[in-house]
Amino acid sequence: RPPVGGDAEAGMRLARLLGDPAIEAANAIALGRYLEAQPVLVDVLLACEAITALDGERRILHAGPPIAWEDMCGPVQGAIAGAIAYEGWAASPDEGAALAASGAIALEPCHHHGAVGPMAGIISPSMPLFVVENAAAGNRAYCNLNEGLGKVLRFGANRPDVLDRLRWMGGELFEVLQAGVRALGGVELRPIMAQALHMGDERSEEH
């Protein structure tokens, strides 16, 4: 697909940014901060405890940029509908989808709140999150837990067994992980990330 929808004038403006000293300087700063970062897993918290915007109003955070419900792909809609049922705001994912479509649930990007949602991943108030702090700068970011393989919410699945797994993760698993991370006093993530890259994406997910 042509850049900027085939708009020749906009394409030329975009092309003129290549090699722009101001852009190159900004990229150098961004890359430097990336290389200097020292990510450390410092805690495990429920999303409503970690992200202020999830403590109160009915709000779901989703992967990707700002987007209206009707423009979302099926897996993201399915994940949001499942999360609404998981939170008890609706009796079923079908009712959850209708509630989301009505505008009664605030839908916002994860990255607007210092968080990430992998794949069609979303974050709702009762979900446990990993809290990662950059020891080099003190800033924090949040990510939900990997549900494992098979039918999972991050791929849009929202059957009862998927929601039951989420409830277990938000209860028993959350308590154990939180206690373990706090007992360790933090876990450096760069060595783990390096090992995962050497193992390959699929093998790192299995382990």
Coordinates of C-alpha atoms in Angstrom, one line a residue:
R1 CA 0.0 0.0 0.0
P2 CA 1.5 3.4 -0.9
P3 CA 2.4 5.6 2.1
V4 CA -0.1 8.2 3.4
G5 CA -2.8 6.6 1.2
G6 CA -1.1 7.6 -2.1
D7 CA -1.2 11.3 -1.4
A8 CA 1.8 12.5 -3.4
E9 CA 2.2 15.8 -1.6
A10 CA 2.1 14.3 1.8
G11 CA 4.4 11.5 0.6
M12 CA 7.0 14.1 -0.4
R13 CA 6.7 15.9 2.9
L14 CA 7.3 12.6 4.7
A15 CA 10.3 11.8 2.4
R16 CA 11.9 15.1 3.3
L17 CA 12.1 14.1 6.9
L18 CA 14.6 11.4 6.0
G19 CA 18.0 12.7 7.1
D20 CA 16.5 15.7 8.9
P21 CA 19.1 16.6 11.7
A22 CA 16.3 17.2 14.2
I23 CA 14.7 13.8 13.5
E24 CA 18.1 12.0 13.7
A25 CA 18.9 13.7 17.0
A26 CA 15.6 12.7 18.5
N27 CA 16.1 9.1 17.3
A28 CA 19.5 9.0 18.9
I29 CA 18.1 10.1 22.2
A30 CA 15.3 7.5 22.0
L31 CA 17.7 4.7 21.1
G32 CA 20.1 5.8 23.9
R33 CA 17.3 5.7 26.5
Y34 CA 16.3 2.2 25.2
L35 CA 19.9 0.9 25.5
E36 CA 20.4 2.5 28.9
A37 CA 17.2 1.1 30.4
Q38 CA 17.4 -1.4 33.2
P39 CA 14.0 -3.1 33.5
V40 CA 13.3 -4.7 36.9
L41 CA 10.2 -6.6 37.8
V42 CA 9.4 -4.9 41.2
D43 CA 5.8 -6.0 42.0
V44 CA 2.6 -7.6 40.9
L45 CA -0.6 -5.6 41.5
L46 CA -4.2 -5.6 40.4
A47 CA -4.8 -3.2 37.6
C48 CA -7.1 -1.0 39.7
E49 CA -4.2 -0.6 42.2
A50 CA -1.5 0.1 39.6
I51 CA -3.4 2.4 37.2
T52 CA -5.4 5.2 38.7
A53 CA -7.8 5.4 35.7
L54 CA -9.1 1.9 36.4
D55 CA -10.0 2.6 40.0
G56 CA -13.6 3.8 39.8
E57 CA -15.1 4.4 36.3
R58 CA -15.9 1.3 34.2
R59 CA -12.9 1.4 31.8
I60 CA -11.1 -1.2 29.6
L61 CA -7.6 -0.6 28.2
H62 CA -6.9 -2.2 24.8
A63 CA -4.0 -2.9 22.6
G64 CA -3.2 -0.5 19.7
P65 CA -4.1 3.2 19.0
P66 CA -7.4 5.0 19.9
I67 CA -10.2 3.3 18.0
A68 CA -14.0 3.2 18.1
W69 CA -15.7 0.0 19.1
E70 CA -17.3 -0.5 15.7
D71 CA -13.9 -0.2 14.0
M72 CA -12.1 -2.8 16.2
C73 CA -11.2 -6.2 14.8
G74 CA -13.1 -9.3 16.0
P75 CA -10.5 -10.6 18.5
V76 CA -10.2 -7.2 20.3
Q77 CA -14.0 -6.9 20.5
G78 CA -14.2 -10.5 21.8
A79 CA -11.5 -9.8 24.4
I80 CA -13.3 -6.7 25.6
A81 CA -16.6 -8.5 25.8
G82 CA -15.0 -11.3 27.8
A83 CA -13.4 -8.8 30.1
I84 CA -16.7 -7.1 30.8
A85 CA -18.2 -10.4 31.8
Y86 CA -15.1 -11.3 33.8
E87 CA -15.6 -8.0 35.8
G88 CA -19.2 -8.8 36.4
W89 CA -20.5 -5.8 34.5
A90 CA -22.5 -8.1 32.3
A91 CA -23.9 -11.6 32.7
S92 CA -22.2 -13.0 29.5
P93 CA -19.8 -11.9 26.7
D94 CA -22.7 -11.3 24.4
E95 CA -24.2 -8.8 26.9
G96 CA -20.7 -7.4 27.4
A97 CA -20.4 -6.7 23.6
A98 CA -23.7 -4.9 23.7
L99 CA -22.7 -2.9 26.7
A100 CA -19.4 -1.9 25.0
A101 CA -21.2 -1.0 21.8
S102 CA -23.6 1.3 23.7
G103 CA -20.7 3.4 24.9
A104 CA -21.3 2.6 28.6
I105 CA -17.8 1.3 29.0
A106 CA -14.8 3.7 28.5
L107 CA -12.3 2.2 26.0
E108 CA -8.8 3.6 25.9
P109 CA -5.4 2.5 24.6
C110 CA -3.1 0.7 27.1
H111 CA -0.2 3.0 26.2
H112 CA -2.1 6.1 27.3
H113 CA -1.7 4.7 30.8
G114 CA 1.9 3.4 30.8
A115 CA 0.8 -0.2 30.0
V116 CA 1.0 -2.7 27.1
G117 CA -1.5 -5.3 26.0
P118 CA 0.0 -8.1 23.8
M119 CA -1.8 -9.3 20.7
A120 CA -5.5 -8.4 21.2
G121 CA -4.7 -8.1 24.8
I122 CA -6.7 -5.9 27.1
I123 CA -6.5 -4.8 30.7
S124 CA -9.5 -4.5 33.0
P125 CA -9.5 -3.5 36.7
S126 CA -9.4 -6.9 38.3
M127 CA -6.6 -8.3 36.3
P128 CA -3.1 -8.8 37.8
L129 CA -0.3 -6.8 36.2
F130 CA 3.5 -7.1 36.3
V131 CA 5.0 -3.8 37.5
V132 CA 8.3 -3.1 35.7
E133 CA 10.5 -0.3 36.8
N134 CA 13.4 1.2 34.8
A135 CA 16.1 1.3 37.4
A136 CA 18.0 3.8 35.2
A137 CA 15.3 6.5 35.2
G138 CA 12.6 5.4 37.7
N139 CA 9.7 5.3 35.3
R140 CA 7.3 2.3 35.5
A141 CA 5.2 0.3 33.0
Y142 CA 2.6 -2.4 33.4
C143 CA 1.7 -5.6 31.5
N144 CA -0.9 -8.3 32.1
L145 CA 0.0 -11.9 32.6
N146 CA 0.4 -14.5 29.8
E147 CA -2.6 -16.8 30.0
G148 CA -0.7 -19.7 28.4
L149 CA -1.5 -21.4 25.1
G150 CA -4.8 -22.4 23.5
K151 CA -8.0 -20.4 23.7
V152 CA -7.1 -17.2 25.6
L153 CA -8.5 -13.7 26.0
R154 CA -5.6 -12.1 24.2
F155 CA -6.7 -13.9 21.0
G156 CA -10.4 -12.9 21.6
A157 CA -11.6 -16.1 23.1
N158 CA -14.1 -15.6 25.9
R159 CA -15.7 -19.0 26.7
P160 CA -16.5 -19.9 30.3
D161 CA -13.2 -21.8 30.7
V162 CA -11.2 -18.8 29.5
L163 CA -13.0 -16.6 32.1
D164 CA -12.5 -19.3 34.8
R165 CA -8.8 -19.2 34.1
L166 CA -8.7 -15.4 34.4
R167 CA -10.5 -15.7 37.8
W168 CA -7.9 -18.1 39.0
M169 CA -5.1 -15.9 37.8
G170 CA -6.6 -12.9 39.5
G171 CA -6.9 -14.8 42.8
E172 CA -4.6 -17.7 43.7
L173 CA -1.9 -17.1 41.1
F174 CA -1.9 -13.4 41.8
E175 CA -1.3 -13.9 45.5
V176 CA 1.5 -16.3 45.0
L177 CA 3.3 -14.2 42.3
Q178 CA 3.0 -11.1 44.4
A179 CA 4.4 -12.7 47.5
G180 CA 7.3 -14.3 45.4
V181 CA 8.3 -11.1 43.6
R182 CA 8.2 -9.1 46.9
A183 CA 10.3 -11.7 48.7
L184 CA 12.9 -11.5 45.9
G185 CA 13.1 -7.8 46.1
G186 CA 12.9 -7.4 42.4
V187 CA 13.9 -9.5 39.3
E188 CA 16.3 -8.1 36.6
L189 CA 14.7 -8.7 33.3
R190 CA 17.4 -8.1 30.7
P191 CA 19.1 -11.4 31.3
I192 CA 15.8 -13.2 30.9
M193 CA 14.9 -11.3 27.8
A194 CA 18.3 -12.2 26.3
Q195 CA 17.8 -15.8 27.0
A196 CA 14.3 -15.8 25.6
L197 CA 15.6 -14.2 22.3
H198 CA 18.2 -16.9 22.0
M199 CA 15.6 -19.6 22.6
G200 CA 13.3 -18.3 19.9
D201 CA 9.8 -16.8 20.4
E202 CA 7.8 -20.1 20.6
R203 CA 10.2 -21.8 23.0
S204 CA 10.4 -18.8 25.2
E205 CA 6.6 -18.7 25.5
E206 CA 6.4 -22.4 26.3
H207 CA 8.9 -21.9 29.1

